[in-house]
Amino acid sequence: LDMVVWTPSSVCMYMYLTTVFRMQFENLLVTDLQEKRSTLAERHDQGFRKVTSNFWESYSASWLVWPLSDAINFTIVARYFSPHFRATWDAGMGLLWNTYMSIITFRKDEQFGKLF
């Protein structure tokens, strides 16, 4: 249920919101009045383009990463380590996943970071 319901919405929200907020932050850094600031419509369009161009790649990667991570967490980590290491495993995988999502969302070269 988690992979079917929550993952698509969270992937879309991550890509859209990080793109829009990054562009808004860049607007705050513009000090020269000659430089063009992005409008809300431009930020929305750019965020929507990021979602439509990168969604299936990151969603299919999540189907590869998270079931494998859960299998390792509930078998190897649970059996050979104390139970509090399961949360540590999930936190480490979450850090790696967020790094991957950042690479996918903000890459300049479309081939960089591709898994498929």
Short mmCIF file of N, CA, C and O in Angstrom, two decimals:
data_model
loop_
_atom_site.label_atom_id
_atom_site.label_comp_id
_atom_site.label_asym_id
_atom_site.label_seq_id
_atom_site.Cartn_x
_atom_site.Cartn_y
_atom_site.Cartn_z
N LEU A 1 0.83 -1.20 0.00
CA LEU A 1 0.00 0.00 0.00
C LEU A 1 0.87 1.27 0.00
O LEU A 1 0.57 2.22 -0.70
N ASP A 2 1.95 1.22 0.76
CA ASP A 2 2.85 2.37 0.84
C ASP A 2 3.45 2.71 -0.52
O ASP A 2 3.49 3.87 -0.92
N MET A 3 3.92 1.70 -1.23
CA MET A 3 4.57 1.92 -2.53
C MET A 3 3.58 2.36 -3.60
O MET A 3 3.96 3.03 -4.55
N VAL A 4 2.32 2.00 -3.46
CA VAL A 4 1.33 2.33 -4.48
C VAL A 4 0.68 3.69 -4.22
O VAL A 4 0.42 4.45 -5.15
N VAL A 5 0.44 4.00 -2.95
CA VAL A 5 -0.29 5.23 -2.62
C VAL A 5 0.66 6.39 -2.28
O VAL A 5 0.57 7.46 -2.87
N TRP A 6 1.56 6.18 -1.35
CA TRP A 6 2.36 7.28 -0.84
C TRP A 6 3.53 7.64 -1.77
O TRP A 6 3.83 8.82 -1.98
N THR A 7 4.22 6.66 -2.31
CA THR A 7 5.42 6.93 -3.09
C THR A 7 5.17 7.83 -4.31
O THR A 7 5.92 8.79 -4.51
N PRO A 8 4.15 7.58 -5.14
CA PRO A 8 3.95 8.49 -6.28
C PRO A 8 3.71 9.94 -5.86
O PRO A 8 4.27 10.86 -6.45
N SER A 9 2.92 10.13 -4.82
CA SER A 9 2.65 11.50 -4.39
C SER A 9 3.88 12.15 -3.76
O SER A 9 4.16 13.33 -3.99
N SER A 10 4.65 11.38 -3.00
CA SER A 10 5.82 11.97 -2.36
C SER A 10 6.92 12.28 -3.38
O SER A 10 7.61 13.29 -3.26
N VAL A 11 7.07 11.44 -4.41
CA VAL A 11 8.04 11.72 -5.46
C VAL A 11 7.66 13.00 -6.20
O VAL A 11 8.50 13.87 -6.44
N CYS A 12 6.39 13.13 -6.55
CA CYS A 12 5.92 14.34 -7.24
C CYS A 12 6.10 15.58 -6.38
O CYS A 12 6.58 16.62 -6.86
N MET A 13 5.70 15.49 -5.12
CA MET A 13 5.84 16.64 -4.22
C MET A 13 7.30 17.04 -4.06
O MET A 13 7.63 18.22 -4.07
N TYR A 14 8.18 16.06 -3.88
CA TYR A 14 9.60 16.36 -3.70
C TYR A 14 10.15 17.10 -4.91
O TYR A 14 10.79 18.14 -4.77
N MET A 15 9.93 16.55 -6.09
CA MET A 15 10.49 17.16 -7.30
C MET A 15 9.90 18.55 -7.55
O MET A 15 10.62 19.49 -7.88
N TYR A 16 8.60 18.67 -7.41
CA TYR A 16 7.95 19.95 -7.68
C TYR A 16 8.37 21.01 -6.66
O TYR A 16 8.81 22.11 -7.03
N LEU A 17 8.25 20.69 -5.39
CA LEU A 17 8.52 21.69 -4.35
C LEU A 17 9.99 22.08 -4.28
O LEU A 17 10.31 23.26 -4.07
N THR A 18 10.90 21.13 -4.44
CA THR A 18 12.32 21.51 -4.39
C THR A 18 12.69 22.40 -5.57
O THR A 18 13.50 23.31 -5.42
N THR A 19 12.08 22.14 -6.72
CA THR A 19 12.35 23.00 -7.88
C THR A 19 11.80 24.41 -7.67
O THR A 19 12.49 25.40 -7.90
N VAL A 20 10.56 24.50 -7.20
CA VAL A 20 9.94 25.81 -6.98
C VAL A 20 10.67 26.59 -5.89
O VAL A 20 10.97 27.77 -6.04
N PHE A 21 11.00 25.92 -4.78
CA PHE A 21 11.70 26.61 -3.69
C PHE A 21 13.11 27.01 -4.08
O PHE A 21 13.60 28.06 -3.68
N ARG A 22 13.80 26.18 -4.87
CA ARG A 22 15.14 26.55 -5.32
C ARG A 22 15.08 27.80 -6.19
O ARG A 22 15.89 28.71 -6.04
N MET A 23 14.10 27.86 -7.09
CA MET A 23 13.97 29.03 -7.94
C MET A 23 13.60 30.26 -7.13
O MET A 23 14.06 31.37 -7.41
N GLN A 24 12.77 30.10 -6.11
CA GLN A 24 12.42 31.23 -5.24
C GLN A 24 13.65 31.70 -4.47
O GLN A 24 13.88 32.90 -4.32
N PHE A 25 14.45 30.76 -3.98
CA PHE A 25 15.68 31.13 -3.27
C PHE A 25 16.63 31.87 -4.19
O PHE A 25 17.29 32.83 -3.78
N GLU A 26 16.73 31.42 -5.45
CA GLU A 26 17.58 32.13 -6.41
C GLU A 26 17.07 33.55 -6.64
O GLU A 26 17.86 34.46 -6.85
N ASN A 27 15.75 33.76 -6.59
CA ASN A 27 15.21 35.12 -6.70
C ASN A 27 15.69 35.99 -5.56
O ASN A 27 15.95 37.18 -5.74
N LEU A 28 15.79 35.42 -4.37
CA LEU A 28 16.25 36.20 -3.23
C LEU A 28 17.72 36.58 -3.35
O LEU A 28 18.15 37.59 -2.79
N LEU A 29 18.48 35.79 -4.09
CA LEU A 29 19.90 36.06 -4.25
C LEU A 29 20.19 37.08 -5.35
O LEU A 29 21.31 37.57 -5.45
N VAL A 30 19.20 37.39 -6.17
CA VAL A 30 19.40 38.34 -7.26
C VAL A 30 19.48 39.74 -6.66
O VAL A 30 18.52 40.24 -6.07
N THR A 31 20.64 40.34 -6.78
CA THR A 31 20.81 41.70 -6.24
C THR A 31 20.86 42.74 -7.36
O THR A 31 20.55 43.90 -7.13
N ASP A 32 21.25 42.32 -8.53
CA ASP A 32 21.33 43.22 -9.66
C ASP A 32 19.94 43.37 -10.28
O ASP A 32 19.29 42.39 -10.61
N LEU A 33 19.48 44.59 -10.41
CA LEU A 33 18.14 44.80 -10.95
C LEU A 33 18.03 44.44 -12.43
O LEU A 33 16.93 44.30 -12.95
N GLN A 34 19.18 44.32 -13.10
CA GLN A 34 19.16 43.94 -14.51
C GLN A 34 18.88 42.45 -14.71
O GLN A 34 18.45 42.04 -15.77
N GLU A 35 19.17 41.65 -13.69
CA GLU A 35 18.94 40.21 -13.82
C GLU A 35 17.45 39.93 -13.74
O GLU A 35 16.70 40.59 -13.03
N LYS A 36 17.05 38.93 -14.48
CA LYS A 36 15.64 38.58 -14.53
C LYS A 36 15.29 37.64 -13.38
O LYS A 36 15.94 36.65 -13.15
N ARG A 37 14.24 37.98 -12.68
CA ARG A 37 13.73 37.12 -11.62
C ARG A 37 12.62 36.25 -12.19
O ARG A 37 11.88 36.67 -13.07
N SER A 38 12.51 35.04 -11.68
CA SER A 38 11.47 34.14 -12.18
C SER A 38 10.12 34.49 -11.55
O SER A 38 10.03 34.86 -10.38
N THR A 39 9.09 34.35 -12.35
CA THR A 39 7.73 34.59 -11.85
C THR A 39 7.17 33.31 -11.27
O THR A 39 7.74 32.22 -11.45
N LEU A 40 6.06 33.42 -10.59
CA LEU A 40 5.41 32.24 -10.02
C LEU A 40 5.02 31.26 -11.11
O LEU A 40 5.17 30.05 -10.96
N ALA A 41 4.54 31.76 -12.23
CA ALA A 41 4.15 30.88 -13.34
C ALA A 41 5.36 30.14 -13.91
O ALA A 41 5.27 28.95 -14.24
N GLU A 42 6.51 30.81 -14.00
CA GLU A 42 7.72 30.15 -14.50
C GLU A 42 8.19 29.07 -13.52
O GLU A 42 8.61 28.00 -13.94
N ARG A 43 8.09 29.37 -12.23
CA ARG A 43 8.48 28.37 -11.23
C ARG A 43 7.56 27.17 -11.28
O ARG A 43 8.00 26.03 -11.20
N HIS A 44 6.26 27.41 -11.43
CA HIS A 44 5.29 26.32 -11.55
C HIS A 44 5.57 25.47 -12.79
O HIS A 44 5.58 24.24 -12.72
N ASP A 45 5.81 26.12 -13.92
CA ASP A 45 6.08 25.39 -15.16
C ASP A 45 7.36 24.56 -15.05
O ASP A 45 7.40 23.40 -15.49
N GLN A 46 8.40 25.13 -14.48
CA GLN A 46 9.65 24.39 -14.32
C GLN A 46 9.47 23.20 -13.38
O GLN A 46 9.98 22.11 -13.65
N GLY A 47 8.75 23.39 -12.28
CA GLY A 47 8.48 22.28 -11.36
C GLY A 47 7.66 21.18 -12.02
O GLY A 47 7.95 20.00 -11.85
N PHE A 48 6.67 21.56 -12.80
CA PHE A 48 5.85 20.58 -13.51
C PHE A 48 6.68 19.82 -14.55
O PHE A 48 6.53 18.61 -14.70
N ARG A 49 7.58 20.52 -15.24
CA ARG A 49 8.46 19.85 -16.22
C ARG A 49 9.39 18.85 -15.54
O ARG A 49 9.65 17.78 -16.08
N LYS A 50 9.89 19.20 -14.37
CA LYS A 50 10.76 18.28 -13.63
C LYS A 50 10.00 17.00 -13.27
O LYS A 50 10.52 15.90 -13.40
N VAL A 51 8.77 17.17 -12.81
CA VAL A 51 7.97 16.00 -12.43
C VAL A 51 7.69 15.13 -13.64
O VAL A 51 7.87 13.91 -13.60
N THR A 52 7.26 15.73 -14.74
CA THR A 52 6.89 14.93 -15.91
C THR A 52 8.11 14.27 -16.56
O THR A 52 7.99 13.17 -17.11
N SER A 53 9.28 14.89 -16.48
CA SER A 53 10.45 14.30 -17.13
C SER A 53 11.15 13.25 -16.26
O SER A 53 11.83 12.37 -16.79
N ASN A 54 11.01 13.33 -14.94
CA ASN A 54 11.79 12.45 -14.06
C ASN A 54 10.95 11.50 -13.20
O ASN A 54 11.52 10.71 -12.46
N PHE A 55 9.63 11.59 -13.28
CA PHE A 55 8.81 10.80 -12.37
C PHE A 55 9.01 9.30 -12.53
O PHE A 55 9.26 8.59 -11.56
N TRP A 56 8.88 8.79 -13.74
CA TRP A 56 8.91 7.33 -13.93
C TRP A 56 10.26 6.75 -13.58
O TRP A 56 10.34 5.63 -13.06
N GLU A 57 11.30 7.49 -13.84
CA GLU A 57 12.64 6.99 -13.48
C GLU A 57 12.79 6.84 -11.97
O GLU A 57 13.24 5.80 -11.48
N SER A 58 12.41 7.85 -11.23
CA SER A 58 12.56 7.78 -9.78
C SER A 58 11.54 6.83 -9.14
O SER A 58 11.85 6.15 -8.17
N TYR A 59 10.35 6.76 -9.70
CA TYR A 59 9.34 5.84 -9.15
C TYR A 59 9.76 4.39 -9.37
O TYR A 59 9.64 3.56 -8.46
N SER A 60 10.28 4.08 -10.54
CA SER A 60 10.73 2.71 -10.78
C SER A 60 11.97 2.39 -9.94
O SER A 60 12.14 1.25 -9.49
N ALA A 61 12.83 3.37 -9.71
CA ALA A 61 13.99 3.15 -8.84
C ALA A 61 13.54 2.88 -7.40
O ALA A 61 14.17 2.08 -6.70
N SER A 62 12.46 3.52 -6.98
CA SER A 62 11.97 3.27 -5.62
C SER A 62 11.47 1.83 -5.47
O SER A 62 11.60 1.23 -4.41
N TRP A 63 10.93 1.26 -6.54
CA TRP A 63 10.50 -0.14 -6.51
C TRP A 63 11.71 -1.08 -6.45
O TRP A 63 11.58 -2.24 -6.03
N LEU A 64 12.85 -0.63 -6.87
CA LEU A 64 14.07 -1.43 -6.78
C LEU A 64 14.72 -1.28 -5.40
O LEU A 64 15.14 -2.27 -4.79
N VAL A 65 14.76 -0.07 -4.89
CA VAL A 65 15.50 0.22 -3.66
C VAL A 65 14.75 -0.21 -2.40
O VAL A 65 15.29 -0.92 -1.55
N TRP A 66 13.51 0.22 -2.25
CA TRP A 66 12.83 0.06 -0.96
C TRP A 66 12.42 -1.37 -0.63
O TRP A 66 12.57 -1.78 0.53
N PRO A 67 11.91 -2.17 -1.55
CA PRO A 67 11.65 -3.57 -1.16
C PRO A 67 12.93 -4.31 -0.77
O PRO A 67 12.93 -5.09 0.18
N LEU A 68 14.02 -4.06 -1.48
CA LEU A 68 15.29 -4.68 -1.13
C LEU A 68 15.77 -4.21 0.24
O LEU A 68 16.23 -5.00 1.06
N SER A 69 15.64 -2.91 0.48
CA SER A 69 16.04 -2.35 1.78
C SER A 69 15.20 -2.95 2.91
O SER A 69 15.75 -3.30 3.96
N ASP A 70 13.91 -3.06 2.70
CA ASP A 70 13.04 -3.65 3.73
C ASP A 70 13.37 -5.12 3.97
O ASP A 70 13.35 -5.59 5.11
N ALA A 71 13.67 -5.84 2.89
CA ALA A 71 14.03 -7.25 3.05
C ALA A 71 15.31 -7.39 3.88
O ALA A 71 15.39 -8.25 4.77
N ILE A 72 16.30 -6.57 3.59
CA ILE A 72 17.54 -6.60 4.37
C ILE A 72 17.27 -6.18 5.81
O ILE A 72 17.77 -6.80 6.76
N ASN A 73 16.46 -5.16 6.00
CA ASN A 73 16.17 -4.65 7.34
C ASN A 73 15.44 -5.69 8.19
O ASN A 73 15.77 -5.87 9.36
N PHE A 74 14.48 -6.37 7.63
CA PHE A 74 13.67 -7.30 8.42
C PHE A 74 14.29 -8.69 8.54
O PHE A 74 13.80 -9.51 9.32
N THR A 75 15.33 -8.96 7.76
CA THR A 75 15.98 -10.27 7.88
C THR A 75 17.37 -10.13 8.49
O THR A 75 17.59 -10.52 9.63
N ILE A 76 18.29 -9.57 7.76
CA ILE A 76 19.69 -9.53 8.20
C ILE A 76 19.88 -8.61 9.39
O ILE A 76 20.47 -9.00 10.40
N VAL A 77 19.38 -7.39 9.30
CA VAL A 77 19.57 -6.43 10.40
C VAL A 77 18.83 -6.90 11.64
O VAL A 77 19.37 -6.86 12.76
N ALA A 78 17.61 -7.39 11.48
CA ALA A 78 16.82 -7.84 12.63
C ALA A 78 17.44 -9.09 13.27
O ALA A 78 17.37 -9.26 14.49
N ARG A 79 18.04 -9.96 12.48
CA ARG A 79 18.57 -11.21 13.01
C ARG A 79 19.95 -11.04 13.64
O ARG A 79 20.22 -11.62 14.69
N TYR A 80 20.83 -10.26 13.03
CA TYR A 80 22.22 -10.23 13.48
C TYR A 80 22.59 -8.99 14.29
O TYR A 80 23.70 -8.94 14.83
N PHE A 81 21.74 -8.03 14.38
CA PHE A 81 22.01 -6.82 15.15
C PHE A 81 20.88 -6.61 16.15
O PHE A 81 19.83 -7.21 16.05
N SER A 82 21.08 -5.70 17.08
CA SER A 82 20.01 -5.41 18.03
C SER A 82 18.90 -4.61 17.33
O SER A 82 19.14 -3.97 16.31
N PRO A 83 17.68 -4.64 17.88
CA PRO A 83 16.54 -4.02 17.19
C PRO A 83 16.69 -2.53 16.91
O PRO A 83 16.13 -2.03 15.93
N HIS A 84 17.44 -1.80 17.71
CA HIS A 84 17.54 -0.37 17.46
C HIS A 84 18.36 -0.06 16.21
O HIS A 84 18.32 1.07 15.71
N PHE A 85 19.07 -1.01 15.66
CA PHE A 85 19.79 -0.79 14.41
C PHE A 85 18.87 -0.77 13.19
O PHE A 85 19.26 -0.33 12.12
N ARG A 86 17.65 -1.26 13.36
CA ARG A 86 16.70 -1.20 12.24
C ARG A 86 16.37 0.24 11.88
O ARG A 86 16.26 0.59 10.70
N ALA A 87 16.21 1.08 12.90
CA ALA A 87 15.95 2.50 12.64
C ALA A 87 17.18 3.17 12.02
O ALA A 87 17.05 4.04 11.14
N THR A 88 18.35 2.76 12.44
CA THR A 88 19.58 3.30 11.87
C THR A 88 19.70 2.91 10.40
O THR A 88 20.10 3.72 9.55
N TRP A 89 19.35 1.68 10.08
CA TRP A 89 19.36 1.22 8.69
C TRP A 89 18.40 2.07 7.85
O TRP A 89 18.75 2.52 6.76
N ASP A 90 17.19 2.27 8.35
CA ASP A 90 16.21 3.08 7.61
C ASP A 90 16.68 4.52 7.43
O ASP A 90 16.47 5.11 6.37
N ALA A 91 17.29 5.08 8.46
CA ALA A 91 17.79 6.46 8.35
C ALA A 91 18.91 6.55 7.31
O ALA A 91 18.95 7.51 6.52
N GLY A 92 19.80 5.57 7.30
CA GLY A 92 20.87 5.57 6.30
C GLY A 92 20.33 5.41 4.89
O GLY A 92 20.78 6.09 3.97
N MET A 93 19.37 4.53 4.72
CA MET A 93 18.76 4.35 3.40
C MET A 93 17.99 5.61 2.98
O MET A 93 17.98 5.97 1.81
N GLY A 94 17.35 6.26 3.94
CA GLY A 94 16.65 7.52 3.64
C GLY A 94 17.61 8.61 3.19
O GLY A 94 17.31 9.36 2.27
N LEU A 95 18.77 8.67 3.82
CA LEU A 95 19.79 9.64 3.41
C LEU A 95 20.25 9.35 1.99
O LEU A 95 20.35 10.27 1.16
N LEU A 96 20.52 8.09 1.68
CA LEU A 96 20.95 7.73 0.33
C LEU A 96 19.85 8.00 -0.69
O LEU A 96 20.11 8.47 -1.81
N TRP A 97 18.60 7.71 -0.31
CA TRP A 97 17.48 7.94 -1.22
C TRP A 97 17.31 9.44 -1.51
O TRP A 97 17.08 9.84 -2.64
N ASN A 98 17.40 10.27 -0.48
CA ASN A 98 17.27 11.71 -0.69
C ASN A 98 18.41 12.27 -1.52
O ASN A 98 18.21 13.20 -2.31
N THR A 99 19.60 11.70 -1.37
CA THR A 99 20.72 12.10 -2.21
C THR A 99 20.43 11.76 -3.66
O THR A 99 20.65 12.57 -4.57
N TYR A 100 19.94 10.56 -3.90
CA TYR A 100 19.59 10.14 -5.26
C TYR A 100 18.51 11.05 -5.84
O TYR A 100 18.60 11.49 -6.99
N MET A 101 17.48 11.35 -5.06
CA MET A 101 16.40 12.22 -5.55
C MET A 101 16.91 13.61 -5.88
O MET A 101 16.48 14.23 -6.85
N SER A 102 17.84 14.13 -5.09
CA SER A 102 18.42 15.44 -5.38
C SER A 102 19.22 15.41 -6.68
O SER A 102 19.16 16.35 -7.47
N ILE A 103 19.97 14.33 -6.89
CA ILE A 103 20.73 14.20 -8.13
C ILE A 103 19.79 14.16 -9.32
O ILE A 103 20.01 14.84 -10.33
N ILE A 104 18.73 13.38 -9.23
CA ILE A 104 17.77 13.25 -10.33
C ILE A 104 17.06 14.58 -10.59
O ILE A 104 16.86 14.99 -11.73
N THR A 105 16.68 15.27 -9.54
CA THR A 105 15.91 16.50 -9.69
C THR A 105 16.74 17.64 -10.26
O THR A 105 16.25 18.42 -11.08
N PHE A 106 18.00 17.75 -9.87
CA PHE A 106 18.79 18.93 -10.24
C PHE A 106 19.94 18.64 -11.20
O PHE A 106 20.82 19.47 -11.36
N ARG A 107 19.93 17.52 -11.86
CA ARG A 107 21.03 17.22 -12.78
C ARG A 107 20.91 18.08 -14.04
O ARG A 107 19.82 18.40 -14.50
N LYS A 108 22.05 18.39 -14.60
CA LYS A 108 22.11 19.14 -15.86
C LYS A 108 22.19 18.18 -17.04
O LYS A 108 21.59 18.40 -18.07
N ASP A 109 22.97 17.10 -16.87
CA ASP A 109 23.12 16.09 -17.91
C ASP A 109 22.07 15.01 -17.66
O ASP A 109 22.05 14.39 -16.60
N GLU A 110 21.22 14.76 -18.62
CA GLU A 110 20.13 13.81 -18.44
C GLU A 110 20.60 12.37 -18.25
O GLU A 110 19.86 11.54 -17.77
N GLN A 111 21.81 12.06 -18.63
CA GLN A 111 22.33 10.71 -18.47
C GLN A 111 22.97 10.49 -17.11
O GLN A 111 23.19 9.35 -16.68
N PHE A 112 23.29 11.57 -16.39
CA PHE A 112 23.94 11.46 -15.09
C PHE A 112 22.98 10.87 -14.06
O PHE A 112 21.88 11.36 -13.88
N GLY A 113 23.40 9.82 -13.39
CA GLY A 113 22.60 9.22 -12.33
C GLY A 113 21.49 8.30 -12.79
O GLY A 113 20.69 7.86 -11.98
N LYS A 114 21.42 7.98 -14.07
CA LYS A 114 20.38 7.09 -14.56
C LYS A 114 20.66 5.67 -14.10
O LYS A 114 21.74 5.16 -14.21
N LEU A 115 19.63 5.02 -13.57
CA LEU A 115 19.73 3.61 -13.19
C LEU A 115 19.26 2.69 -14.29
O LEU A 115 19.65 1.54 -14.36
N PHE A 116 18.38 3.18 -15.14
CA PHE A 116 17.79 2.32 -16.18
C PHE A 116 18.08 2.88 -17.55
O PHE A 116 18.11 4.01 -17.80
#
